[in-house]
mmCIF file of C-alpha atoms in Angstrom:
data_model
loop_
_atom_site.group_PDB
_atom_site.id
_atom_site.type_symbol
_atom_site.label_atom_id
_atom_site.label_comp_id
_atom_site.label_asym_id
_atom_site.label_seq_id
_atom_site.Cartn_x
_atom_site.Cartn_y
_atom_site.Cartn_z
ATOM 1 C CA UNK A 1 -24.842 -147.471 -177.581
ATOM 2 C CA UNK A 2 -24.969 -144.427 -178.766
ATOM 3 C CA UNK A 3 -28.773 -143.930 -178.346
ATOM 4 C CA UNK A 4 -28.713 -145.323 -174.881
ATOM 5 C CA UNK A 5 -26.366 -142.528 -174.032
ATOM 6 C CA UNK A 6 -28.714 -139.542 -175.930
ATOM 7 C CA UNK A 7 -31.426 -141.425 -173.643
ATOM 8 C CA UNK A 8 -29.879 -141.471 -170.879
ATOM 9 C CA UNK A 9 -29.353 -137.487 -170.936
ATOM 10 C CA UNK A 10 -32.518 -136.496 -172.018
ATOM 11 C CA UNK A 11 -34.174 -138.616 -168.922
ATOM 12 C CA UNK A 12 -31.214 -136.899 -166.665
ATOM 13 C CA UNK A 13 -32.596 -133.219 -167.890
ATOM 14 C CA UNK A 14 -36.282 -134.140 -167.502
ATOM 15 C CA UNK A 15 -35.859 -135.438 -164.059
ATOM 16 C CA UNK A 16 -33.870 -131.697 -163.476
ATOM 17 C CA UNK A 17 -36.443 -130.099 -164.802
ATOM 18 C CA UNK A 18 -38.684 -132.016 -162.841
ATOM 19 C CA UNK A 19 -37.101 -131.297 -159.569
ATOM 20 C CA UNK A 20 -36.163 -127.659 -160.284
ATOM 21 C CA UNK A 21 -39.954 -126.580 -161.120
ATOM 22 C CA UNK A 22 -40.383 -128.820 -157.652
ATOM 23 C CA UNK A 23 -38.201 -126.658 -155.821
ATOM 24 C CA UNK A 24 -39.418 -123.358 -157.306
ATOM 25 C CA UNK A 25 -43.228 -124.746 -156.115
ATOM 26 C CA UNK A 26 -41.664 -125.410 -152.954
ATOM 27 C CA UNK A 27 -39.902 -121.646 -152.621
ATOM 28 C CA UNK A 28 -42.845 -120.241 -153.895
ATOM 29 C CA UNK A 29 -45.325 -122.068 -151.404
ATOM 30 C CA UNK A 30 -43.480 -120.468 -148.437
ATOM 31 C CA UNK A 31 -42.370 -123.574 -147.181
ATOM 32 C CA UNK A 32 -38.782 -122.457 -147.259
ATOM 33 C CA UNK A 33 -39.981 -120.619 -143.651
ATOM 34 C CA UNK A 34 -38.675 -123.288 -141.670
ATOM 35 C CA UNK A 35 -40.551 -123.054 -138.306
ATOM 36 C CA UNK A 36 -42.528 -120.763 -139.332
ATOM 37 C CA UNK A 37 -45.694 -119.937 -137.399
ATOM 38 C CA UNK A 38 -48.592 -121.211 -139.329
ATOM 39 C CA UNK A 39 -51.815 -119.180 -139.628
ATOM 40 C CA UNK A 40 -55.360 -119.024 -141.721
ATOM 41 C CA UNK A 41 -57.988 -116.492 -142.809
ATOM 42 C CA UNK A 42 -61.439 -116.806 -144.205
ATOM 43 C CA UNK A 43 -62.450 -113.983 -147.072
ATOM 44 C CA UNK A 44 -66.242 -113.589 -148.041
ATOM 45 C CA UNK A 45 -64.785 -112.229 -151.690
ATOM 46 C CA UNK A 46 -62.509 -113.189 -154.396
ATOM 47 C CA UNK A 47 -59.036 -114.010 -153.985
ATOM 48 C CA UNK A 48 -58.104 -113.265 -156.997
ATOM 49 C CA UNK A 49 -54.569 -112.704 -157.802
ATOM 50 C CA UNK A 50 -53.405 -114.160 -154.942
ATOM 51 C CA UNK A 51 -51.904 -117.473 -155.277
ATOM 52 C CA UNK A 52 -49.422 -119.825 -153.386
ATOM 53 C CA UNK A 53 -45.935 -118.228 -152.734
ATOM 54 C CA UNK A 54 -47.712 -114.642 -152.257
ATOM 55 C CA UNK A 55 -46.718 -112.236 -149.820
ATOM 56 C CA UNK A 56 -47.506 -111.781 -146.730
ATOM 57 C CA UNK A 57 -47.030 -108.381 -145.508
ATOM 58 C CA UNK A 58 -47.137 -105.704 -142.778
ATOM 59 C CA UNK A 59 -46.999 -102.392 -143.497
ATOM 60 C CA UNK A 60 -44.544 -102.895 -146.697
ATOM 61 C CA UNK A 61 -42.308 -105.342 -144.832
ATOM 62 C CA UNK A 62 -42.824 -108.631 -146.323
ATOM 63 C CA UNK A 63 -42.855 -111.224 -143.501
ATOM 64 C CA UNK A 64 -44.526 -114.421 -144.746
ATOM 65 C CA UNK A 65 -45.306 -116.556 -148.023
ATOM 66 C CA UNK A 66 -49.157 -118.300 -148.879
ATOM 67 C CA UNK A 67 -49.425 -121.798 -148.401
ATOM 68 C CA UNK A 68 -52.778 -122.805 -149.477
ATOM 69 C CA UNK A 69 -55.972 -121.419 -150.754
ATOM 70 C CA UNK A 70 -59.431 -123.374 -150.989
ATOM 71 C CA UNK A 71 -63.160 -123.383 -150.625
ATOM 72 C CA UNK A 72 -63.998 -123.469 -146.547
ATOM 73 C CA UNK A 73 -66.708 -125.631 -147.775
ATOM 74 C CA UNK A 74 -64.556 -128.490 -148.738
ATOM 75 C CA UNK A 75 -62.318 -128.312 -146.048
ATOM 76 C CA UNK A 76 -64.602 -127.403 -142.963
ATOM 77 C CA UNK A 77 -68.357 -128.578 -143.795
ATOM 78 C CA UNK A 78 -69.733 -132.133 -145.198
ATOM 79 C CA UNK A 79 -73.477 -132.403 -145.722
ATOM 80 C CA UNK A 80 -75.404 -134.898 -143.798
ATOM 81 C CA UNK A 81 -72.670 -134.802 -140.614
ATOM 82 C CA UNK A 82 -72.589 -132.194 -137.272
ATOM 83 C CA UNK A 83 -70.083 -130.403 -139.166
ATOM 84 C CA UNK A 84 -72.061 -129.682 -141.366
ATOM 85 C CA UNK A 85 -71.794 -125.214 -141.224
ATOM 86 C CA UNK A 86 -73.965 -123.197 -144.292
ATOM 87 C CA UNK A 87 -72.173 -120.384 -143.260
ATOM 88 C CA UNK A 88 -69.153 -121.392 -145.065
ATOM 89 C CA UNK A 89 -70.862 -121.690 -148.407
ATOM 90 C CA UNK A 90 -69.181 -118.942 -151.034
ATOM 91 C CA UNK A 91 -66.028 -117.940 -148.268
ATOM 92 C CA UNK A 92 -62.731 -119.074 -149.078
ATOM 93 C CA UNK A 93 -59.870 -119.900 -146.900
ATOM 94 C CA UNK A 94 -56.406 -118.844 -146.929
ATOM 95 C CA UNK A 95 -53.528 -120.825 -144.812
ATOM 96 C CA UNK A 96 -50.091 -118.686 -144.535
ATOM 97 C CA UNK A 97 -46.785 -118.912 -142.844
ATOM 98 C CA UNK A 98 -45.088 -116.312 -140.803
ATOM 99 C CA UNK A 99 -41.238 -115.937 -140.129
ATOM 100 C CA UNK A 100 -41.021 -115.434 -135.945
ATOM 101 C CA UNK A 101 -37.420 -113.975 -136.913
ATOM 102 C CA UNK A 102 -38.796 -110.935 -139.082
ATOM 103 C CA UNK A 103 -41.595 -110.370 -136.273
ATOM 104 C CA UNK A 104 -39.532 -110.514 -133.040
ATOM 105 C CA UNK A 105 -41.637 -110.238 -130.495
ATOM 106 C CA UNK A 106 -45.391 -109.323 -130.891
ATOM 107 C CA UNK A 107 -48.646 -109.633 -128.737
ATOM 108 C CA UNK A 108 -50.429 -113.238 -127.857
ATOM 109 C CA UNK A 109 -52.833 -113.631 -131.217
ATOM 110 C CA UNK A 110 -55.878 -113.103 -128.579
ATOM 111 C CA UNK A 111 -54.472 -109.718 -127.414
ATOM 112 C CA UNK A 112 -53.559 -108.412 -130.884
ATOM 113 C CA UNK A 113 -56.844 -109.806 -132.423
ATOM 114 C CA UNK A 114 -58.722 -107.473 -129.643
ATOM 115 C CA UNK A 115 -56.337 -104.756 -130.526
ATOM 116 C CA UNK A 116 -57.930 -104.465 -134.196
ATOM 117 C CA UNK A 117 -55.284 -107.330 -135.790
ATOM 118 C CA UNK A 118 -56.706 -108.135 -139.205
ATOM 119 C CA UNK A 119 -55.606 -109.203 -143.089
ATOM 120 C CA UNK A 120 -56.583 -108.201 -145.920
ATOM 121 C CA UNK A 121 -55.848 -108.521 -149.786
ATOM 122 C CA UNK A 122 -54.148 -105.640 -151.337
ATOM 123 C CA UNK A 123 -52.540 -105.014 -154.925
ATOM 124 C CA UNK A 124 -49.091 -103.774 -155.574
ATOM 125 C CA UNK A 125 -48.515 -100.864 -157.260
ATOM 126 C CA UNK A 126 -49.226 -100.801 -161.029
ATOM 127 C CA UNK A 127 -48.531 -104.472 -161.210
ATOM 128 C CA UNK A 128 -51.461 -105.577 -159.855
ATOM 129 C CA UNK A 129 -49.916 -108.676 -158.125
ATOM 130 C CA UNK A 130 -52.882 -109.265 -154.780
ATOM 131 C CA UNK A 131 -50.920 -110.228 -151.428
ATOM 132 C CA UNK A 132 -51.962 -109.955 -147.882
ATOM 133 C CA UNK A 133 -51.409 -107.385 -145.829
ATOM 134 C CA UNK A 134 -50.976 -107.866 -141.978
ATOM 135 C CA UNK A 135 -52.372 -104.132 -140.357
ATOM 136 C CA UNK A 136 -53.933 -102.611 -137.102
ATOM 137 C CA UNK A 137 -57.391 -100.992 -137.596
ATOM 138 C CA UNK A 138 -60.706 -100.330 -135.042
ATOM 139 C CA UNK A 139 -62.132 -103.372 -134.244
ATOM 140 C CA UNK A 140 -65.216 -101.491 -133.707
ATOM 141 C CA UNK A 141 -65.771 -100.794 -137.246
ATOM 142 C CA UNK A 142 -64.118 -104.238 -138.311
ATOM 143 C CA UNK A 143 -65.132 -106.716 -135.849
ATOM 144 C CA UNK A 144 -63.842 -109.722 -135.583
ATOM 145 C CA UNK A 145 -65.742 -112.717 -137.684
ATOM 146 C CA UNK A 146 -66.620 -115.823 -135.673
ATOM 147 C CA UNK A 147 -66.502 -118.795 -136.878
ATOM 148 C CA UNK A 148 -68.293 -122.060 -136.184
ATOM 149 C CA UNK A 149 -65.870 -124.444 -136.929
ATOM 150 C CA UNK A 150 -62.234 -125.224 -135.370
ATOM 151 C CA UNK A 151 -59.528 -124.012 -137.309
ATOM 152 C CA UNK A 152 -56.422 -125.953 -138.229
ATOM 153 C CA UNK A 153 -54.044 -123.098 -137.518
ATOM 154 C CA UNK A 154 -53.712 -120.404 -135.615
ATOM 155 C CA UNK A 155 -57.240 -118.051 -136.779
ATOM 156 C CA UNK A 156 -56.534 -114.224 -137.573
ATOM 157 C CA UNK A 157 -59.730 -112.350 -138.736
ATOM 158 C CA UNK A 158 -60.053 -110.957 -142.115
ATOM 159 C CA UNK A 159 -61.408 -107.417 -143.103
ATOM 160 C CA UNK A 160 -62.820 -106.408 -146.761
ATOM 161 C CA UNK A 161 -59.915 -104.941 -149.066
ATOM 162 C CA UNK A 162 -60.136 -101.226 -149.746
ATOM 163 C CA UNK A 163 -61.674 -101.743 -153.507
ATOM 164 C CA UNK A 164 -64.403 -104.241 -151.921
ATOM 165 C CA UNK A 165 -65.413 -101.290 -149.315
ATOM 166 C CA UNK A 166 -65.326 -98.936 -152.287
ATOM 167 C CA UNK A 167 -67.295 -101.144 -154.187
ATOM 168 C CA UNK A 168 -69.695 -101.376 -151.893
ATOM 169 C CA UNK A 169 -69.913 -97.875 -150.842
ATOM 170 C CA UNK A 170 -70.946 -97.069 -154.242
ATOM 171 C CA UNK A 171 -73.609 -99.791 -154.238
ATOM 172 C CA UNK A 172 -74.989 -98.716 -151.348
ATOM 173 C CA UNK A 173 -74.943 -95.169 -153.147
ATOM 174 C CA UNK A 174 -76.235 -96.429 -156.872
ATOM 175 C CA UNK A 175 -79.348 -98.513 -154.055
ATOM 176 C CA UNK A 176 -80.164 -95.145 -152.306
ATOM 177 C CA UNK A 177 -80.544 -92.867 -156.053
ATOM 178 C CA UNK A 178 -82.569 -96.025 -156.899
ATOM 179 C CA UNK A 179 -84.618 -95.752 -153.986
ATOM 180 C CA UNK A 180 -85.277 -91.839 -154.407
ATOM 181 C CA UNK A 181 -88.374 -90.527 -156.136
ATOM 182 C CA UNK A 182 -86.813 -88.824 -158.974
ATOM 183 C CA UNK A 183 -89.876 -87.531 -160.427
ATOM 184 C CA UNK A 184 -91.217 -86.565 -157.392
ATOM 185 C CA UNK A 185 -88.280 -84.287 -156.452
ATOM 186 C CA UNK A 186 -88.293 -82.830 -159.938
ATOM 187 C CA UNK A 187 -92.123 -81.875 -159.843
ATOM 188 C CA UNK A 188 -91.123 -80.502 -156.181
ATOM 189 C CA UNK A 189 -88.056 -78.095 -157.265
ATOM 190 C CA UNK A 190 -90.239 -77.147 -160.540
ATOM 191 C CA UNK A 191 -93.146 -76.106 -157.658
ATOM 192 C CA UNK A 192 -90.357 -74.162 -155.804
ATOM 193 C CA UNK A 193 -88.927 -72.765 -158.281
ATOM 194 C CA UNK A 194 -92.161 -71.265 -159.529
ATOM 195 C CA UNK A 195 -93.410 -69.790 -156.209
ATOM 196 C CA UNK A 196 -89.894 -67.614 -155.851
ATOM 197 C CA UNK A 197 -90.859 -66.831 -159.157
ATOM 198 C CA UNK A 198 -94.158 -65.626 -158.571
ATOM 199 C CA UNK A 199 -93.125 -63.645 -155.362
ATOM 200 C CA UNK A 200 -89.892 -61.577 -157.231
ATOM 201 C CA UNK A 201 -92.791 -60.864 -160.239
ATOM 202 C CA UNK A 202 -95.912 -59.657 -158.034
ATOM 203 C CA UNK A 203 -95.962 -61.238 -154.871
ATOM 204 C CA UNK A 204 -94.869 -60.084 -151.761
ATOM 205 C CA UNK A 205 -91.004 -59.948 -152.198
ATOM 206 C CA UNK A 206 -91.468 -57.876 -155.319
ATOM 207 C CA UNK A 207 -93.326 -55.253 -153.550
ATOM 208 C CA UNK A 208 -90.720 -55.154 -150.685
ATOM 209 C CA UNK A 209 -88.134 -54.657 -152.881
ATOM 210 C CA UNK A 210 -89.910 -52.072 -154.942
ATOM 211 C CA UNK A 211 -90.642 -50.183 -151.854
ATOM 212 C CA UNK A 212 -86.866 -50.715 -151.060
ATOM 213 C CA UNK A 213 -85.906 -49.139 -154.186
ATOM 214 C CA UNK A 214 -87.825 -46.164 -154.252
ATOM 215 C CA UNK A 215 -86.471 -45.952 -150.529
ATOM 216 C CA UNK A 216 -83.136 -45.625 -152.119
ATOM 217 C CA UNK A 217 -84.241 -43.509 -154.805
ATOM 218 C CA UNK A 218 -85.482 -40.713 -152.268
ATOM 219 C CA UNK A 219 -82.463 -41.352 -149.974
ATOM 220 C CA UNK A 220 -80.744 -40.487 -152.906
ATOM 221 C CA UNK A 221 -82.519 -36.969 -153.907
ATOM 222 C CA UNK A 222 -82.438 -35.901 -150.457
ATOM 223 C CA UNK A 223 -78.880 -36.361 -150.111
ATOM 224 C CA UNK A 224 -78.062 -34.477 -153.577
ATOM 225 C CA UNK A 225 -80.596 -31.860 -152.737
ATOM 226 C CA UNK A 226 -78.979 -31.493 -149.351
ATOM 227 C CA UNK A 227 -75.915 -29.958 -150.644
ATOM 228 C CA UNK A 228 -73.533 -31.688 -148.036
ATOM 229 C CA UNK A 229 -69.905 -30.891 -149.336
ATOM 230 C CA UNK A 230 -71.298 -27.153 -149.170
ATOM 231 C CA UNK A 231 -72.583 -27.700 -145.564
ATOM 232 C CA UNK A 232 -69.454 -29.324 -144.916
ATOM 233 C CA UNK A 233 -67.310 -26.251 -146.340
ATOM 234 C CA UNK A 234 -69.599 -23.913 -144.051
ATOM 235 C CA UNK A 235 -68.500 -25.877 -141.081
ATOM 236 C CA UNK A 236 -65.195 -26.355 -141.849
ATOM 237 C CA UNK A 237 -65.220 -22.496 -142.131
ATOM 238 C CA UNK A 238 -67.020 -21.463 -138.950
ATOM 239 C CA UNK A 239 -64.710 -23.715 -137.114
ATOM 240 C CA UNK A 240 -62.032 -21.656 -138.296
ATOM 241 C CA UNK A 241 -63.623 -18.551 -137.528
ATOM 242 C CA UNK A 242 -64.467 -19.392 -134.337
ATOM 243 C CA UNK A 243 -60.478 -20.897 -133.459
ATOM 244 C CA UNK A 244 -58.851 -17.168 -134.764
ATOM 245 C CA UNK A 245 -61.191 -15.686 -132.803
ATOM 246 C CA UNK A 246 -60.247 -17.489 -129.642
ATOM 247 C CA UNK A 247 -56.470 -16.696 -130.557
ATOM 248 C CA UNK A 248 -57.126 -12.768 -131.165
ATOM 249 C CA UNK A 249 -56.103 -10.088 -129.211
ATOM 250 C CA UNK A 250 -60.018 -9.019 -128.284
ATOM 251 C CA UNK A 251 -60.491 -12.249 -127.098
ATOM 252 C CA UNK A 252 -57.562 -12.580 -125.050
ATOM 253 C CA UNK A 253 -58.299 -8.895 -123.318
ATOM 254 C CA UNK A 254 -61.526 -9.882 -122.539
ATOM 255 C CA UNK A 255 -60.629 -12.612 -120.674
ATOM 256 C CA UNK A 256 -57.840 -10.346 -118.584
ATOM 257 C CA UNK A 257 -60.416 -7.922 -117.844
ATOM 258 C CA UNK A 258 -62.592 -10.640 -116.849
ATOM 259 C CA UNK A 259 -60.029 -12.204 -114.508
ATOM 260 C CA UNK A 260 -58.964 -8.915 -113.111
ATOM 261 C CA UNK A 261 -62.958 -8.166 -112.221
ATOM 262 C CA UNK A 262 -62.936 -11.855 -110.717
ATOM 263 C CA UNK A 263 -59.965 -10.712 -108.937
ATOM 264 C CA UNK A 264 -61.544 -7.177 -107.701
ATOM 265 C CA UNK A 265 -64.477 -9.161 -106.944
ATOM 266 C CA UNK A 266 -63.116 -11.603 -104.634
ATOM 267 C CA UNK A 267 -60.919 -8.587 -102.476
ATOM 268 C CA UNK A 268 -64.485 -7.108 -102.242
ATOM 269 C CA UNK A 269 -66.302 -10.267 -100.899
ATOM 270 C CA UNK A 270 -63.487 -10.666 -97.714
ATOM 271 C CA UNK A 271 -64.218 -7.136 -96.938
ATOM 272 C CA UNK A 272 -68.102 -7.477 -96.141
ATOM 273 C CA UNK A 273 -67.726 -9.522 -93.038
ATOM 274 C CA UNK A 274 -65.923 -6.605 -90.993
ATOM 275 C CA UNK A 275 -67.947 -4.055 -93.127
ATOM 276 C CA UNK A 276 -71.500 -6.448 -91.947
ATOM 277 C CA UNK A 277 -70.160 -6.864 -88.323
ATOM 278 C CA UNK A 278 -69.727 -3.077 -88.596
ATOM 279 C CA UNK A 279 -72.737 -2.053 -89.576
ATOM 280 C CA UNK A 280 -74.639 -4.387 -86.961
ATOM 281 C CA UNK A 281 -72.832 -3.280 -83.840
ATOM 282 C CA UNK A 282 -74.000 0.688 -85.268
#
């Protein structure tokens, strides 16, 4: 009796264990978003990280779980039917829920596709956990991708995570270097280098700046031989001179005897007229 008892309990806490790691699948896989509005995306790299129950999110505000990840290939193509699409080959789909009630309201999916409406994967923080990330960005640079099948849910166009556009930046970099002529450059900036050194040691340039520097040289002598701060002291004193001698008392008697002959000369121009009408009527 008493082992059908211990039985009996250990069967009761593997069937809770059973239906706790059930529920925790079930929290995890978003489906606790009761109707929630059900979306997909197709990504042309790896989804790593990213698993069922991962975030979705816009702009930091988490507003929707992952429901399901798989190959489009298994889900969208078959070989040897019409639905048969290469173009799915080595993308991967990604099915995830949305609450309405953390959106409010938001544009028809058509209208906020054309807007620039696209997910992405991202990593959090220093953790490293990948989620989705709902954001706007130019559709003009990030076009949407169509696809040639139907989708089961509503379709929202992915765009390539920011360390897949950095990765490929740099291989597009790394395929340029490859691409350049290494060698040829080199022998080039040797060839360069050579000429300017040929012209600074007896080309051209070095006689220009030779005849620059002896320019300079004679500019020089002539300006030391020209004895400027003493010219510049004469000045400075014959300026001087020539202000006292303005302000002395020659000076200023001059110029009254000057004014007074102006004067004199003046009362002896309005006299001619009567002396000139004078002399013509005699």
């Amino acid at each position: 009796m008493g082992k059908k008892a211990a039985c009996l309990r250990v069967g009761l806490l593997l069937i809770a264990g059973v239906a706790a790691v059930v529920g925790l699948v079930w929290f995890l896989g978003g489906r606790q978003i009761r109707g929630g509005e059900h979306h997909e995306s197709y990504f042309k790299e790896s989804v790593e990280g990213l698993d069922v129950g991962s975030p979705v999110k816009y702009r930091g505000v988490t507003l929707g779980r992952v429901t399901e990840l798989g190959l489009v290939s298994a889900a969208y193509t078959s070989p040897g039917n019409a639905e048969f699409h290469p173009a799915a080959f080595g993308m991967v789909f990604v099915r995830f829920v949305i609450d309405p009630a953390r959106v409010g309201q938001v544009l028809d999916p058509a209208t906020a596709i054309g807007l620039g409406l696209r997910i992405r994967l991202a990593s959090q923080g220093i953790t490293g956990l990948t989620y989705l990330e709902l954001d706007y960005v130019d559709p003009a640079r990030f076009p949407a991708m169509a696809v040639p099948w139907q989708p089961r849910d509503e379709y929202i166009p992915s765009m390539p995570s920011t360390i897949t556009q950095v990765s490929d930046a740099a291989q597009v970099l790394y395929t340029k270097l490859q691409n350049l002529d290494l060698e040829r450059l080199t022998n080039t900036l040797q060839t360069v280098l050579d000429d300017l050194h040929g012209e600074l040691s007896s080309g051209d340039a070095h006689a220009a700046l030779a005849a620059a520097s002896e320019l300079l040289r004679l500019l020089r002598d002539g300006v030391a031989a020209a004895d400027l701060p003493g010219v510049a002291a004469e000045l400075r004193g014959a300026a001087v001179a020539v202000r006292g001698a303005a302000a002395g008392p020659a000076t200023k008697d001059l110029l009254a005897s000057t004014s007074r002959a102006a004067d004199r000369l003046a009362d002896a121009a309005a006299r001619l007229p009567p002396l000139i009408a004078a002399l013509e009527q005699t």
